Amino acid sequence: MSSTTHEAHHGHDDHHHAPYGITRWLFTTNHKDLGVLYMTFGLLMFFIGGAMAMVIRAELFQPGYNLVDPYFFNQMTTMHALVMIFGAVMPALTGLANWLVPVQIGAPDMALPRVNNWAFWLLPAGFVLLLATLFMPGGGPAAGWTMYPPLVLQLGDAFPFLIFAVHILGISSIMGSINIVATILNMRAPGMTLMKMPLFVWTWLITGFLMIAVMPVLAGAVTMLLTDQYFGTSFFDAAGGGDPVMFQHIFWFFGHPEVYILILPAFGIVSAILPTFSRKPLFGYSSMVYATAAIAFLSFIVWAHHMFTVGLPLAGQLFFMFATMLVAVPTGVKIFNWMATMWRGSMSFETPMLFAIAFVILFTVGGLSGVMLALAPVDLQYHDTYFVVAHFHYVLVSGTVFAIMAGVYYWLPKWTGHMYDERLGKWHFWVSTISVNVLFFPQHFLGLAGMPRRIPDYALQFAEFNMISSIGGFVFGFSQLLFVWIIIKCVRGGEKASDQVWDGAQGLEWTLPSPAPYHSFETPPVVR
Ligand code: HEM
Ligand SMILES: [Cu+2]
């Protein structure tokens, strides 16, 4: 990455006082304030979605119906997923983008600040609606986050609210991503060519396009559900000439790219952290950019690997199997580049680095079980078992969530002006990493042995591994309270952070004071 010269902003941080009080947060158009709002909201939802996961793991602690009634159990699995995906991970990543993209490209703010405010405030509205469905006659959505008909059509009063909530969350994501794309394409400082942008900016540019492409597809799919239910259409109803499998095609044309929306920005975060703590530039920068683009392209042509069991024609199964396995190539490029970045670097192991290294290792575990699932003939056995649950949680929890945590530790001193408590950070890391493996690794075995997912009770032979998994889950859940405490402590005070914070850190954000001023780069820095 190129180095920079700038004089403009040092010492002017006191010129513009941030507005204060509740109106600051309600009406703000400031990218840093909105970044903070998004991330705080994501953290809150992480705990709400996490509490639902704990209900599930408590029920599964022992075989038998123990704690909640089966219908409520199904509501928990469904809502847990919706809350984690749309409430925790996407907003946390968007919050990081809000805070970092303008600063990393030397812009004063996002391109569309008022859109930014709206995009954020739609989220709480959408989630109030979504969570309210739990209290409606007939209960909340319980047909899985994939909302397959005809099962989802059996939902009670909550059904139109579920769909309205999905629309609101979708509109929010589309607005947010249009803003990020517009910012990156229009607001770069002089000299900041595309191929000089930090990788986090690149991954978000590509993610932005993915979101703009697929969120409307989801909106279309759920709108068709709505008209099937209330307006006499039969898109997905065989009795009227429709086809429920078509819903799955449309859903997964959204759903597969969606999982890349959750992982690509995580790649960007890790690509920022590994070079810093290895004190070496990122290995293979341009191949990282092309690999990201290749993964994004491939994500559009692999959707039916979720549907090997619906009775696809053989040629279809083969196409989707090979296309899916092709994704391993650019992903492999990335993993090797990360390893080459660390190779013979002078590494040090502060908390962000530990989370980033754990990301590389555990994401690879998730990737490898993904290749196994891509094999059409064996997927017939694994489909809808706990093997799948293990696979995607390795990717989403010890992958994306770990990357987000790495990013929070990495940039926290820049946000607050204080160093976080490194000793507590290490505790958080080790307890999380050990417990996340205790939680999800045994689920591979459960799946291979045939335990189905989305069930509140199971056969006796699955008892031990479920108990181990639940214990891991409770430890993981409670250890996240430590994370919150570390953040609060760091906001309140602590050792003063320098401007560069980490001695290997490169990039425009580290040229700003810590904490960064309310307005940064009013005069664009010059990038060489
Ligand atoms: C942080 C700790 C987490 C725990 C302990 C946890 C636990 C669980 C459990 C027990 C299930 C139910 C599996 C089943 O019965 O089929 C589940 C499902 C799921 N989880 Fe998580 N989860 C966690 C985090 C996440 C995150 C961060 C995401 C996404 C970003 C996520 C996405 C999902 C999805 C998509 C499902 C499938 C729901 C369905 O079958 O419709 N989880 N999780
Ligand atoms: Cu997929």
mmCIF file of C-alpha atoms in Angstrom, residues 326-510:
data_model
loop_
_atom_site.group_PDB
_atom_site.id
_atom_site.type_symbol
_atom_site.label_atom_id
_atom_site.label_comp_id
_atom_site.label_asym_id
_atom_site.label_seq_id
_atom_site.Cartn_x
_atom_site.Cartn_y
_atom_site.Cartn_z
ATOM 1 C CA LEU A 326 -14.036 -24.404 -8.508
ATOM 2 C CA VAL A 327 -14.578 -21.900 -5.679
ATOM 3 C CA ALA A 328 -11.838 -23.721 -3.785
ATOM 4 C CA VAL A 329 -9.277 -22.392 -6.304
ATOM 5 C CA PRO A 330 -9.501 -18.620 -5.603
ATOM 6 C CA THR A 331 -10.153 -19.392 -1.935
ATOM 7 C CA GLY A 332 -6.979 -21.452 -1.874
ATOM 8 C CA VAL A 333 -5.101 -18.543 -3.469
ATOM 9 C CA LYS A 334 -6.225 -16.376 -0.574
ATOM 10 C CA ILE A 335 -5.294 -18.848 2.117
ATOM 11 C CA PHE A 336 -1.832 -19.363 0.614
ATOM 12 C CA ASN A 337 -1.334 -15.603 0.312
ATOM 13 C CA TRP A 338 -2.204 -15.157 3.980
ATOM 14 C CA MET A 339 0.246 -17.865 4.937
ATOM 15 C CA ALA A 340 2.922 -16.353 2.690
ATOM 16 C CA THR A 341 2.310 -12.976 4.341
ATOM 17 C CA MET A 342 3.137 -14.470 7.722
ATOM 18 C CA TRP A 343 6.012 -16.602 6.394
ATOM 19 C CA ARG A 344 9.286 -15.322 7.822
ATOM 20 C CA GLY A 345 7.630 -12.170 9.084
ATOM 21 C CA SER A 346 8.531 -10.746 12.481
ATOM 22 C CA MET A 347 5.239 -11.805 13.916
ATOM 23 C CA SER A 348 3.816 -10.666 17.216
ATOM 24 C CA PHE A 349 0.647 -11.993 18.749
ATOM 25 C CA GLU A 350 -1.579 -9.242 20.014
ATOM 26 C CA THR A 351 -5.285 -10.081 20.293
ATOM 27 C CA PRO A 352 -6.274 -8.954 16.757
ATOM 28 C CA MET A 353 -3.502 -11.110 15.288
ATOM 29 C CA LEU A 354 -4.580 -14.119 17.356
ATOM 30 C CA PHE A 355 -8.153 -13.807 16.096
ATOM 31 C CA ALA A 356 -6.899 -13.328 12.528
ATOM 32 C CA ILE A 357 -4.718 -16.450 12.679
ATOM 33 C CA ALA A 358 -7.566 -18.445 14.205
ATOM 34 C CA PHE A 359 -9.715 -17.162 11.352
ATOM 35 C CA VAL A 360 -7.316 -18.526 8.732
ATOM 36 C CA ILE A 361 -7.126 -21.951 10.366
ATOM 37 C CA LEU A 362 -10.783 -22.399 11.328
ATOM 38 C CA PHE A 363 -12.150 -20.867 8.146
ATOM 39 C CA THR A 364 -10.081 -23.463 6.299
ATOM 40 C CA VAL A 365 -11.717 -26.210 8.364
ATOM 41 C CA GLY A 366 -15.096 -24.832 7.315
ATOM 42 C CA GLY A 367 -13.955 -24.579 3.712
ATOM 43 C CA LEU A 368 -12.818 -28.186 3.620
ATOM 44 C CA SER A 369 -16.123 -29.518 4.944
ATOM 45 C CA GLY A 370 -17.686 -27.298 2.276
ATOM 46 C CA VAL A 371 -15.790 -29.156 -0.422
ATOM 47 C CA MET A 372 -17.108 -32.396 1.061
ATOM 48 C CA LEU A 373 -20.670 -31.063 0.866
ATOM 49 C CA ALA A 374 -20.132 -30.017 -2.741
ATOM 50 C CA LEU A 375 -19.820 -33.645 -3.799
ATOM 51 C CA ALA A 376 -23.291 -34.434 -5.087
ATOM 52 C CA PRO A 377 -23.233 -38.166 -4.351
ATOM 53 C CA VAL A 378 -22.120 -37.835 -0.729
ATOM 54 C CA ASP A 379 -24.280 -34.784 -0.075
ATOM 55 C CA LEU A 380 -27.234 -37.142 -0.273
ATOM 56 C CA GLN A 381 -26.011 -38.468 3.063
ATOM 57 C CA TYR A 382 -24.945 -35.182 4.673
ATOM 58 C CA HIS A 383 -27.855 -33.047 3.538
ATOM 59 C CA ASP A 384 -29.868 -31.536 6.397
ATOM 60 C CA THR A 385 -27.694 -33.182 9.033
ATOM 61 C CA TYR A 386 -25.589 -31.608 11.750
ATOM 62 C CA PHE A 387 -22.598 -31.879 9.412
ATOM 63 C CA VAL A 388 -24.042 -28.913 7.553
ATOM 64 C CA VAL A 389 -24.597 -27.043 10.822
ATOM 65 C CA ALA A 390 -20.950 -27.660 11.757
ATOM 66 C CA HIS A 391 -19.765 -26.576 8.312
ATOM 67 C CA PHE A 392 -21.487 -23.236 8.170
ATOM 68 C CA HIS A 393 -20.809 -22.335 11.774
ATOM 69 C CA TYR A 394 -17.081 -22.886 11.234
ATOM 70 C CA VAL A 395 -17.333 -20.451 8.356
ATOM 71 C CA LEU A 396 -19.677 -17.972 10.014
ATOM 72 C CA VAL A 397 -18.618 -18.009 13.672
ATOM 73 C CA SER A 398 -14.932 -18.934 13.788
ATOM 74 C CA GLY A 399 -14.756 -17.284 10.364
ATOM 75 C CA THR A 400 -16.767 -14.099 9.982
ATOM 76 C CA VAL A 401 -17.462 -13.403 13.653
ATOM 77 C CA PHE A 402 -13.814 -13.974 14.572
ATOM 78 C CA ALA A 403 -12.741 -11.608 11.783
ATOM 79 C CA ILE A 404 -15.149 -8.972 13.087
ATOM 80 C CA MET A 405 -13.720 -9.387 16.576
ATOM 81 C CA ALA A 406 -10.179 -9.186 15.182
ATOM 82 C CA GLY A 407 -11.176 -5.970 13.428
ATOM 83 C CA VAL A 408 -12.757 -4.497 16.541
ATOM 84 C CA TYR A 409 -9.598 -5.107 18.599
ATOM 85 C CA TYR A 410 -7.424 -3.838 15.757
ATOM 86 C CA TRP A 411 -9.220 -0.533 15.235
ATOM 87 C CA LEU A 412 -10.606 0.030 18.757
ATOM 88 C CA PRO A 413 -7.616 2.190 19.805
ATOM 89 C CA LYS A 414 -8.206 4.354 16.716
ATOM 90 C CA TRP A 415 -11.874 4.738 17.620
ATOM 91 C CA THR A 416 -11.507 5.391 21.322
ATOM 92 C CA GLY A 417 -7.999 6.805 21.656
ATOM 93 C CA HIS A 418 -7.197 4.161 24.272
ATOM 94 C CA MET A 419 -5.532 0.776 24.192
ATOM 95 C CA TYR A 420 -7.821 -2.052 25.241
ATOM 96 C CA ASP A 421 -6.776 -4.405 28.039
ATOM 97 C CA GLU A 422 -4.456 -6.830 26.255
ATOM 98 C CA ARG A 423 -4.501 -9.375 29.066
ATOM 99 C CA LEU A 424 -8.302 -9.595 29.023
ATOM 100 C CA GLY A 425 -8.231 -9.622 25.225
ATOM 101 C CA LYS A 426 -6.035 -12.727 25.261
ATOM 102 C CA TRP A 427 -8.392 -14.377 27.748
ATOM 103 C CA HIS A 428 -11.306 -13.595 25.492
ATOM 104 C CA PHE A 429 -9.443 -15.066 22.543
ATOM 105 C CA TRP A 430 -8.416 -18.330 24.182
ATOM 106 C CA VAL A 431 -11.734 -19.026 25.865
ATOM 107 C CA SER A 432 -13.617 -18.252 22.636
ATOM 108 C CA THR A 433 -11.344 -20.317 20.433
ATOM 109 C CA ILE A 434 -11.331 -23.378 22.628
ATOM 110 C CA SER A 435 -15.057 -23.264 23.322
ATOM 111 C CA VAL A 436 -16.036 -22.628 19.710
ATOM 112 C CA ASN A 437 -14.283 -25.852 18.743
ATOM 113 C CA VAL A 438 -15.830 -27.783 21.614
ATOM 114 C CA LEU A 439 -19.143 -26.387 20.395
ATOM 115 C CA PHE A 440 -18.953 -27.089 16.690
ATOM 116 C CA PHE A 441 -16.368 -29.813 16.069
ATOM 117 C CA PRO A 442 -18.420 -32.706 17.544
ATOM 118 C CA GLN A 443 -21.299 -31.660 15.294
ATOM 119 C CA HIS A 444 -19.349 -33.044 12.323
ATOM 120 C CA PHE A 445 -19.520 -36.476 13.915
ATOM 121 C CA LEU A 446 -23.178 -36.066 14.807
ATOM 122 C CA GLY A 447 -23.924 -35.238 11.193
ATOM 123 C CA LEU A 448 -21.898 -38.082 9.741
ATOM 124 C CA ALA A 449 -23.679 -40.451 12.116
ATOM 125 C CA GLY A 450 -26.997 -39.170 10.814
ATOM 126 C CA MET A 451 -28.402 -36.678 13.302
ATOM 127 C CA PRO A 452 -30.801 -34.399 11.418
ATOM 128 C CA ARG A 453 -30.716 -30.631 11.888
ATOM 129 C CA ARG A 454 -33.714 -28.531 13.015
ATOM 130 C CA ILE A 455 -35.008 -31.156 15.486
ATOM 131 C CA PRO A 456 -35.739 -30.700 19.207
ATOM 132 C CA ASP A 457 -35.221 -34.377 20.125
ATOM 133 C CA TYR A 458 -32.825 -37.046 18.915
ATOM 134 C CA ALA A 459 -31.885 -40.690 19.206
ATOM 135 C CA LEU A 460 -29.943 -41.835 22.252
ATOM 136 C CA GLN A 461 -26.679 -42.536 20.452
ATOM 137 C CA PHE A 462 -26.219 -38.810 19.839
ATOM 138 C CA ALA A 463 -26.365 -37.888 23.527
ATOM 139 C CA GLU A 464 -22.661 -37.499 24.415
ATOM 140 C CA PHE A 465 -21.623 -35.315 21.521
ATOM 141 C CA ASN A 466 -24.681 -33.110 21.987
ATOM 142 C CA MET A 467 -23.871 -32.597 25.630
ATOM 143 C CA ILE A 468 -20.267 -31.661 24.802
ATOM 144 C CA SER A 469 -21.469 -29.320 22.087
ATOM 145 C CA SER A 470 -23.926 -27.614 24.436
ATOM 146 C CA ILE A 471 -21.265 -27.129 27.107
ATOM 147 C CA GLY A 472 -19.026 -25.512 24.479
ATOM 148 C CA GLY A 473 -21.955 -23.339 23.473
ATOM 149 C CA PHE A 474 -22.640 -22.048 26.974
ATOM 150 C CA VAL A 475 -18.960 -21.280 27.571
ATOM 151 C CA PHE A 476 -18.709 -19.504 24.216
ATOM 152 C CA GLY A 477 -21.853 -17.525 24.904
ATOM 153 C CA PHE A 478 -20.811 -16.347 28.336
ATOM 154 C CA SER A 479 -17.260 -15.539 27.258
ATOM 155 C CA GLN A 480 -18.686 -12.928 24.902
ATOM 156 C CA LEU A 481 -19.671 -10.879 27.964
ATOM 157 C CA LEU A 482 -15.937 -10.429 28.426
ATOM 158 C CA PHE A 483 -15.771 -8.886 24.942
ATOM 159 C CA VAL A 484 -18.401 -6.312 25.904
ATOM 160 C CA TRP A 485 -16.587 -5.539 29.127
ATOM 161 C CA ILE A 486 -13.275 -5.033 27.298
ATOM 162 C CA ILE A 487 -14.920 -2.623 24.876
ATOM 163 C CA ILE A 488 -16.636 -0.637 27.647
ATOM 164 C CA LYS A 489 -13.382 -0.469 29.581
ATOM 165 C CA CYS A 490 -11.540 0.777 26.503
ATOM 166 C CA VAL A 491 -14.137 3.465 25.776
ATOM 167 C CA ARG A 492 -13.903 4.653 29.395
ATOM 168 C CA GLY A 493 -10.126 4.975 29.438
ATOM 169 C CA GLY A 494 -6.830 3.202 29.384
ATOM 170 C CA GLU A 495 -3.344 3.688 28.083
ATOM 171 C CA LYS A 496 -3.265 6.453 25.454
ATOM 172 C CA ALA A 497 -3.010 5.120 21.902
ATOM 173 C CA SER A 498 -0.514 6.636 19.493
ATOM 174 C CA ASP A 499 -1.557 7.708 15.995
ATOM 175 C CA GLN A 500 -0.084 4.642 14.359
ATOM 176 C CA VAL A 501 -1.181 2.370 17.243
ATOM 177 C CA TRP A 502 0.564 -0.764 15.877
ATOM 178 C CA ASP A 503 4.136 -0.390 14.748
ATOM 179 C CA GLY A 504 3.619 -2.294 11.501
ATOM 180 C CA ALA A 505 0.343 -0.600 10.596
ATOM 181 C CA GLN A 506 0.112 0.939 7.117
ATOM 182 C CA GLY A 507 -2.658 2.971 5.541
ATOM 183 C CA LEU A 508 -4.433 6.305 5.751
ATOM 184 C CA GLU A 509 -6.414 5.593 8.907
ATOM 185 C CA TRP A 510 -3.176 5.436 10.891
#
